[in-house]
Amino acid sequence: MANIVLVLFSIVLLCITAAQGRKTLHTYNEIPASSVSNDGICKTMVETQGYNCEEHTVTTQDGYILSLQRMPEGRSGKKADKPPVLLQHGVLNDAITWLFNSPEESLAFILADNGFDVWLVNSRGTKYSSKHKTLSPNDKAYWDWSWDELASYDLSASVQYVYNQTGHKLHYAAHSLGTLMALAALSEGQLLSMVRSAALLSPIAHLDQITSWPKKLAADVFLANDVYWLGIYEFIPNGNAASKCIEEICHTLHLDCSNLMDLFIGPYCCVNSSKIDVLLDHEPQPTSTKTLIHLSQMVRTGKIAKYDYGDPGQNMQHYGQPVPPVYDMTKIPNEFPLFLSYGGQDMLSDVQDVQVLLNDLKDHDGDKLVVVFREDYSHADFVLGVNANELVYDPLMDFFNVN
Ligand SMILES: *[C@@H]1O[C@H](CO)[C@@H](O)[C@H](O)[C@H]1NC(C)=O
Ligand SMILES: *[C@@H]1O[C@H](CO)[C@@H](O)[C@H](O)[C@H]1NC(C)=O
């Protein structure tokens, strides 16, 4: 099955590149400057449902100020009596993903109602985590990071913060790119002293099982990191500048892009379609172009490695070796409790790619690896599906309860 999401990244990047030449590239101010205190996630998405919520921030080692939300109790007002859970969203999303459906359907509310101390975090560059100690999102240096930094700096800061605040080891649950962040960190032996277990929904690790034409397209577009060095640092998927060009490319490739954003979300089996428009008011969220280049490098090389600067000298400078170091998934400790849930219709977390990851984990202790496969599920269903509560979150909580 073609990996439409990556194809789309490629198309949009191509188009932004073209737009750059015409000086029509939209800038950061298309995103309304948000004030976390007035319209933060607690106020708009959690308290409105009758739950208590606290806003927190943590500063990463490289200066990004991330916002976190804590739900210390369920709707009944009974204080959490189970360990903390940190929820990490995927690429082009933010923490709202976990709160979007009704309290009976959304993982964050369900966990809080089941006695967990729930923490949500928003990755650097998204609306509620756009601040930095010294940089502004208008600075090119602000966007100079890939998912390596999400895995090393963002993840360690948020895990350390929740651990410090609560005094307890936490469970981690993630969707999409959030799963790769954890897999990468765990493969390097990080987090183990602070995290009890990890639940990975739509896990992303190997990205090489895609059909040939989108692969070629992605590879061509990102070759030599042209896009980045042309000066496109921030990636806003629905900026106006690119839309005309996207139409043209979709037409040429005979792709139905009539609803472009549906492609980012869908296809899906079980998302409440009457909510898609509301969802698109919040998502997609910006990320760095470098993150998308990094993902495309994985597609091209079939390796899970650090960002390739495309030049032995520069790699040497960053890594002390001419090629980027590989993240070795077989190094994830065999006794570390892992829950993996993946879907038969998922274009980003392809079934065959997940098999490669499961093969990496073949020596994992049998009772420390729980795998839940849903044939009809695609990428979005794991966070937005109206029946994910029964199909995925119930087994996920069973897993947390014994680990
Ligand atoms: C956590 O606590 C340690 C020890 O007090 C401190 O050094 C560290 O900065 C704290 N980290 C975060 C992210 O709160
Ligand atoms: C879908 O969303 C609509 C509008 O928010 C709501 O009325 C309906 O109950 C939802 N359906 C399901 C199955 O959650």
Coordinates of C-alpha atoms and ligand atoms in Angstrom, one line a residue:
M1 CA 0.0 0.0 0.0
A2 CA 1.4 3.4 -1.0
N3 CA 2.5 5.6 1.8
I4 CA 0.2 8.5 1.1
V5 CA 1.3 10.5 4.1
L6 CA 4.9 10.6 3.0
V7 CA 4.0 11.2 -0.6
L8 CA 2.0 14.1 0.6
F9 CA 4.8 15.5 2.6
S10 CA 6.9 15.3 -0.5
I11 CA 4.3 17.0 -2.7
V12 CA 3.8 19.8 -0.2
L13 CA 7.5 20.3 0.2
L14 CA 8.0 20.4 -3.5
C15 CA 5.4 23.0 -3.7
I16 CA 6.7 25.0 -0.8
T17 CA 10.1 24.9 -2.5
A18 CA 8.5 26.3 -5.7
A19 CA 6.6 28.9 -3.7
Q20 CA 9.8 30.0 -2.1
G21 CA 11.1 31.1 -5.4
R22 CA 8.1 33.3 -5.9
K23 CA 8.6 34.8 -2.4
T24 CA 5.0 33.8 -1.5
L25 CA 6.0 31.5 1.3
H26 CA 3.7 32.1 4.2
T27 CA 5.3 32.9 7.5
Y28 CA 4.8 32.1 11.0
N29 CA 2.3 34.9 11.6
E30 CA -0.3 32.9 9.8
I31 CA -0.6 31.1 13.1
P32 CA -2.4 33.4 15.6
A33 CA -0.1 34.2 18.5
S34 CA -1.6 32.2 21.2
S35 CA -1.7 33.0 24.9
V36 CA -1.5 29.8 26.8
S37 CA -3.1 31.3 29.9
N38 CA -6.3 32.4 28.0
D39 CA -7.0 29.7 25.5
G40 CA -4.7 26.9 26.7
I41 CA -5.6 23.2 26.4
C42 CA -6.8 22.9 30.0
K43 CA -9.3 25.8 29.6
T44 CA -10.6 24.9 26.1
M45 CA -10.5 21.1 26.0
V46 CA -10.4 19.7 29.5
E47 CA -12.2 21.9 32.0
T48 CA -15.1 22.2 29.5
Q49 CA -15.7 18.5 30.1
G50 CA -15.8 18.9 33.8
Y51 CA -12.3 17.7 34.7
N52 CA -9.7 19.5 36.7
C53 CA -6.5 20.4 34.8
E54 CA -3.2 22.1 35.5
E55 CA -1.0 23.9 33.0
H56 CA 2.8 23.2 33.4
T57 CA 5.9 24.1 31.4
V58 CA 9.3 22.5 31.2
T59 CA 12.4 23.9 29.4
T60 CA 14.5 21.4 27.3
Q61 CA 18.2 21.4 27.5
D62 CA 18.3 23.3 24.2
G63 CA 15.9 26.0 25.3
Y64 CA 12.5 25.0 24.0
I65 CA 9.7 25.7 26.5
L66 CA 7.2 22.9 26.3
S67 CA 3.7 23.0 27.7
L68 CA 2.2 20.1 29.6
Q69 CA -1.2 19.6 30.9
R70 CA -2.0 17.5 34.0
M71 CA -5.3 15.8 34.8
P72 CA -4.7 14.9 38.5
E73 CA -8.2 13.2 38.9
G74 CA -11.1 11.8 37.1
R75 CA -14.5 13.4 36.5
S76 CA -15.7 12.2 39.9
G77 CA -13.0 14.3 41.6
K78 CA -11.4 11.3 43.1
K79 CA -7.6 11.8 43.2
A80 CA -5.5 9.5 41.0
D81 CA -4.3 6.4 42.9
K82 CA -2.4 4.9 40.0
P83 CA 1.0 5.9 38.5
P84 CA 1.4 8.9 36.2
V85 CA 1.0 8.4 32.4
L86 CA 2.6 10.7 29.9
L87 CA 0.8 10.9 26.6
Q88 CA 3.0 11.9 23.6
H89 CA 1.3 12.9 20.3
G90 CA 2.6 12.3 16.8
V91 CA 4.0 14.5 14.0
L92 CA 1.8 17.4 12.8
N93 CA -0.4 16.9 15.9
D94 CA -0.5 18.2 19.4
A95 CA -1.9 17.1 22.7
I96 CA -5.5 17.9 21.6
T97 CA -5.4 14.6 19.7
W98 CA -5.9 12.8 23.1
L99 CA -8.9 15.0 24.1
F100 CA -10.7 15.3 20.9
N101 CA -13.5 12.8 21.3
S102 CA -16.0 12.5 24.1
P103 CA -14.6 11.6 27.6
E104 CA -15.9 8.1 27.0
E105 CA -13.9 7.8 23.8
S106 CA -10.7 9.8 24.4
L107 CA -7.7 8.1 26.0
A108 CA -6.7 11.0 28.3
F109 CA -10.2 11.2 29.9
I110 CA -10.5 7.4 30.1
L111 CA -7.1 7.1 31.9
A112 CA -8.1 9.9 34.3
D113 CA -11.4 8.2 35.0
N114 CA -9.6 4.9 35.7
G115 CA -7.4 6.4 38.4
F116 CA -4.2 7.4 36.4
D117 CA -2.5 10.7 36.9
V118 CA -2.6 11.9 33.3
W119 CA 0.0 14.2 31.7
L120 CA -0.1 15.5 28.2
V121 CA 2.9 17.1 26.4
N122 CA 3.1 19.2 23.3
S123 CA 6.2 18.9 21.1
R124 CA 8.4 22.0 20.3
G125 CA 7.1 24.1 17.4
T126 CA 3.4 23.3 18.0
K127 CA 0.9 26.0 19.0
Y128 CA 1.2 25.6 22.8
S129 CA 4.9 24.9 22.8
S130 CA 6.2 27.6 20.5
K131 CA 8.3 29.5 23.0
H132 CA 12.1 29.3 23.4
K133 CA 14.4 30.9 25.9
T134 CA 16.1 33.0 23.3
L135 CA 14.7 32.2 19.9
S136 CA 11.4 33.0 18.1
P137 CA 9.7 30.8 15.6
N138 CA 10.6 33.5 13.0
D139 CA 14.3 32.6 13.5
K140 CA 15.6 29.9 11.2
A141 CA 17.6 28.5 14.1
Y142 CA 14.4 27.9 16.0
W143 CA 13.5 25.2 13.4
D144 CA 16.9 23.6 13.3
W145 CA 16.0 20.1 14.7
S146 CA 14.8 16.8 13.5
W147 CA 13.1 13.9 15.4
D148 CA 16.5 13.2 17.0
E149 CA 16.0 16.2 19.1
L150 CA 12.4 15.3 19.9
A151 CA 13.7 11.9 21.1
S152 CA 16.7 13.2 23.0
Y153 CA 15.7 16.6 24.4
D154 CA 11.8 16.9 24.4
L155 CA 11.2 13.4 25.6
S156 CA 13.8 13.4 28.3
A157 CA 12.7 16.8 29.6
S158 CA 9.0 15.9 29.8
V159 CA 9.7 12.4 31.3
Q160 CA 12.1 13.9 33.8
Y161 CA 9.6 16.7 34.7
V162 CA 6.7 14.3 35.3
Y163 CA 9.0 12.1 37.3
N164 CA 10.2 15.0 39.4
Q165 CA 6.7 16.4 40.0
T166 CA 5.1 13.1 41.0
G167 CA 8.0 11.2 42.5
H168 CA 6.8 8.1 40.6
K169 CA 8.0 6.1 37.6
L170 CA 5.6 6.7 34.8
H171 CA 3.9 4.8 32.0
Y172 CA 4.4 6.3 28.6
A173 CA 1.8 6.2 25.8
A174 CA 2.4 7.5 22.3
H175 CA 1.0 7.7 18.8
S176 CA 2.9 7.8 15.5
L177 CA 6.1 9.7 15.7
G178 CA 5.8 9.7 19.5
T179 CA 6.4 6.0 19.4
L180 CA 9.7 6.4 17.4
M181 CA 10.9 9.0 19.9
A182 CA 10.5 6.4 22.7
L183 CA 11.9 3.5 20.7
A184 CA 15.0 5.6 19.8
A185 CA 15.6 6.7 23.3
L186 CA 15.0 3.2 24.8
S187 CA 17.4 1.7 22.2
E188 CA 20.1 4.0 23.6
G189 CA 19.3 2.9 27.1
Q190 CA 17.7 6.2 28.1
L191 CA 14.6 6.7 30.3
L192 CA 14.7 3.3 31.8
S193 CA 15.1 4.6 35.4
M194 CA 12.0 6.8 35.1
V195 CA 9.6 4.9 32.8
R196 CA 7.8 1.7 33.8
S197 CA 6.4 0.8 30.5
A198 CA 5.5 2.1 27.0
A199 CA 2.3 1.7 25.0
L200 CA 2.9 2.4 21.3
L201 CA 0.0 3.1 19.0
S202 CA 0.6 3.0 15.3
P203 CA 4.3 2.4 16.0
I204 CA 6.8 3.9 13.6
A205 CA 10.3 2.6 13.3
H206 CA 11.2 1.0 10.0
L207 CA 9.8 3.0 7.1
D208 CA 11.0 1.1 4.0
Q209 CA 8.1 -1.1 3.0
I210 CA 6.4 1.3 0.7
T211 CA 5.7 0.8 -3.0
S212 CA 8.1 2.1 -5.5
W213 CA 6.7 5.3 -7.0
P214 CA 6.0 7.1 -3.8
K215 CA 9.4 6.0 -2.6
K216 CA 11.1 7.4 -5.6
L217 CA 9.1 10.6 -5.4
A218 CA 10.1 11.1 -1.7
A219 CA 13.7 10.2 -2.4
D220 CA 13.9 12.6 -5.3
V221 CA 12.3 15.5 -3.5
F222 CA 14.5 15.2 -0.5
L223 CA 17.7 14.3 -2.2
A224 CA 20.7 16.3 -0.8
N225 CA 18.4 18.0 1.6
D226 CA 17.7 20.7 -1.0
V227 CA 14.5 21.8 0.6
Y228 CA 16.1 22.6 3.9
W229 CA 19.1 24.4 2.5
L230 CA 16.8 26.4 0.2
G231 CA 15.6 28.0 3.4
I232 CA 12.4 26.2 4.3
Y233 CA 12.7 25.6 8.0
E234 CA 9.2 25.4 9.2
F235 CA 6.6 23.1 7.7
I236 CA 3.0 24.3 7.9
P237 CA 1.0 21.8 5.9
N238 CA -2.0 23.9 5.1
G239 CA -0.4 27.2 4.3
N240 CA -2.0 28.9 1.2
A241 CA 1.2 29.4 -0.7
A242 CA 1.5 25.7 -1.6
S243 CA -2.1 24.8 -2.3
K244 CA -2.2 25.8 -6.0
C245 CA 0.9 23.8 -6.7
I246 CA -0.4 20.8 -4.8
E247 CA -3.5 20.8 -6.9
E248 CA -1.4 20.7 -10.0
I249 CA 0.7 17.8 -8.7
C250 CA -2.2 15.8 -7.5
H251 CA -3.8 16.2 -11.0
T252 CA -0.6 15.0 -12.7
L253 CA -0.3 12.0 -10.4
H254 CA -4.0 11.2 -10.7
L255 CA -4.4 11.5 -6.9
D256 CA -7.6 12.6 -5.4
C257 CA -6.5 15.6 -3.3
S258 CA -9.9 17.2 -3.3
N259 CA -9.8 17.2 0.5
L260 CA -6.1 17.4 1.2
M261 CA -6.3 17.3 4.9
D262 CA -8.3 14.1 4.7
L263 CA -5.2 12.6 3.4
F264 CA -3.3 13.6 6.5
I265 CA -5.9 12.1 8.7
G266 CA -7.4 9.3 6.7
P267 CA -8.3 6.9 5.5
Y268 CA -9.9 5.7 8.7
C269 CA -12.5 3.2 9.7
C270 CA -13.9 4.6 12.9
V271 CA -13.4 8.4 13.1
N272 CA -16.6 10.4 13.7
S273 CA -16.7 12.2 10.3
S274 CA -18.9 14.9 11.7
K275 CA -15.9 16.0 13.7
I276 CA -13.3 16.3 11.0
D277 CA -13.9 20.0 10.4
V278 CA -13.5 20.7 14.1
L279 CA -10.4 18.6 14.1
L280 CA -8.9 20.6 11.2
D281 CA -9.3 23.8 13.2
H282 CA -6.7 22.4 15.6
E283 CA -4.5 20.2 13.3
P284 CA -2.2 19.9 11.5
Q285 CA 0.4 21.6 13.7
P286 CA 3.7 22.8 12.3
T287 CA 6.9 20.8 12.5
S288 CA 10.4 21.4 11.3
T289 CA 11.2 20.6 7.7
K290 CA 14.2 18.8 9.0
T291 CA 12.0 16.3 10.7
L292 CA 10.3 15.5 7.4
I293 CA 13.6 15.2 5.6
H294 CA 14.7 12.9 8.4
L295 CA 11.7 10.7 7.9
S296 CA 12.3 10.6 4.1
Q297 CA 15.9 9.5 4.7
M298 CA 14.4 6.5 6.6
V299 CA 12.2 5.7 3.6
R300 CA 15.1 6.1 1.3
T301 CA 17.8 4.1 3.2
G302 CA 15.6 1.7 5.1
K303 CA 17.6 2.5 8.2
I304 CA 16.6 4.0 11.5
A305 CA 19.5 6.3 11.9
K306 CA 20.2 9.9 13.1
Y307 CA 19.7 12.8 10.7
D308 CA 22.1 12.6 7.8
Y309 CA 23.7 15.9 6.9
G310 CA 24.4 14.5 3.5
D311 CA 28.1 15.2 3.8
P312 CA 30.7 13.1 5.6
G313 CA 32.5 16.2 6.9
Q314 CA 29.3 17.6 8.5
N315 CA 28.3 14.2 9.9
M316 CA 31.8 13.9 11.3
Q317 CA 31.3 17.3 13.1
H318 CA 28.0 16.2 14.6
Y319 CA 28.6 12.5 15.3
G320 CA 32.3 12.0 15.1
Q321 CA 31.8 9.6 12.2
P322 CA 31.2 10.1 8.5
V323 CA 27.8 8.3 8.5
P324 CA 25.0 8.9 11.0
P325 CA 24.8 6.5 13.9
V326 CA 22.1 3.9 13.7
Y327 CA 19.4 3.4 16.4
D328 CA 19.5 -0.4 17.0
M329 CA 16.0 -1.6 18.1
T330 CA 17.4 -4.9 19.2
K331 CA 19.1 -3.0 22.0
I332 CA 15.8 -2.2 23.7
P333 CA 16.1 -4.2 27.0
N334 CA 14.1 -7.5 26.7
E335 CA 12.5 -7.1 30.1
F336 CA 11.1 -3.6 29.4
P337 CA 7.3 -3.8 29.2
L338 CA 6.1 -2.8 25.7
F339 CA 2.5 -2.7 24.3
L340 CA 2.2 -2.3 20.5
S341 CA -1.0 -1.7 18.7
Y342 CA -1.1 -1.5 14.9
G343 CA -3.7 -1.5 12.1
G344 CA -4.1 -3.4 8.9
Q345 CA -5.0 -0.2 7.0
D346 CA -2.3 2.1 8.4
M347 CA -0.3 3.8 5.7
L348 CA 2.3 5.4 7.9
S349 CA 2.8 2.4 10.2
D350 CA 2.7 -0.2 7.5
V351 CA 2.0 -3.8 8.6
Q352 CA 5.2 -5.1 7.0
D353 CA 7.3 -2.4 8.6
V354 CA 5.8 -3.3 12.0
Q355 CA 6.7 -6.9 11.3
V356 CA 10.4 -5.8 10.9
L357 CA 10.2 -4.1 14.3
L358 CA 8.6 -7.1 15.9
N359 CA 11.4 -9.2 14.4
D360 CA 13.9 -6.8 16.1
L361 CA 12.0 -7.5 19.3
K362 CA 11.9 -11.3 18.8
D363 CA 14.0 -11.9 21.9
H364 CA 11.8 -9.8 24.1
D365 CA 10.5 -11.5 27.2
G366 CA 7.2 -13.0 26.2
D367 CA 5.2 -11.6 29.0
K368 CA 6.7 -8.1 28.5
L369 CA 5.4 -7.6 25.0
V370 CA 1.7 -7.3 24.3
V371 CA 0.7 -6.9 20.6
V372 CA -2.8 -5.8 19.6
F373 CA -3.6 -5.9 15.9
R374 CA -6.7 -4.3 14.4
E375 CA -7.3 -5.3 10.8
D376 CA -9.7 -2.4 10.0
Y377 CA -7.7 0.3 11.8
S378 CA -5.6 3.0 10.1
H379 CA -3.4 5.7 11.5
A380 CA -5.9 8.1 13.0
D381 CA -8.2 5.4 14.4
F382 CA -5.8 4.7 17.3
V383 CA -6.4 8.2 18.7
L384 CA -9.6 9.3 17.2
G385 CA -11.6 6.1 16.6
V386 CA -14.9 6.0 18.4
N387 CA -14.4 2.4 19.3
A388 CA -10.7 2.6 20.3
N389 CA -11.9 2.6 23.9
E390 CA -12.9 -1.1 23.7
L391 CA -10.5 -2.3 21.0
V392 CA -7.3 -0.6 22.1
Y393 CA -7.6 1.3 25.3
D394 CA -9.0 -1.5 27.4
P395 CA -6.2 -3.9 26.6
L396 CA -3.7 -0.9 27.0
M397 CA -5.0 -0.3 30.6
D398 CA -4.8 -4.0 31.4
F399 CA -1.2 -3.8 30.3
F400 CA -0.5 -0.7 32.5
N401 CA -2.2 -2.3 35.5
V402 CA 0.2 -5.3 35.5
N403 CA 3.4 -3.3 34.7
Ligands
LIG1 C1 14.4 17.2 38.1 O1 15.1 17.2 39.4 C2 16.5 17.2 39.3 C3 17.0 17.0 40.7 O2 16.4 17.9 41.6 C4 16.9 18.5 38.7 O3 18.3 18.5 38.6 C5 16.3 18.6 37.3 O4 16.6 19.8 36.7 C6 14.8 18.4 37.3 N1 14.4 18.3 35.9 C7 13.2 18.7 35.5 C8 13.0 18.6 34.0 O5 12.4 19.1 36.2
LIG2 C1 -20.2 12.1 16.4 O1 -20.1 13.5 16.6 C2 -21.4 14.1 16.8 C3 -21.1 15.6 16.9 O2 -20.2 15.9 17.8 C4 -22.1 13.5 18.0 O3 -23.4 14.1 18.1 C5 -22.2 12.0 17.9 O4 -22.8 11.4 19.0 C6 -20.8 11.4 17.6 N1 -21.0 9.9 17.4 C7 -20.2 9.0 18.0 C8 -20.4 7.6 17.7 O5 -19.4 9.3 18.9

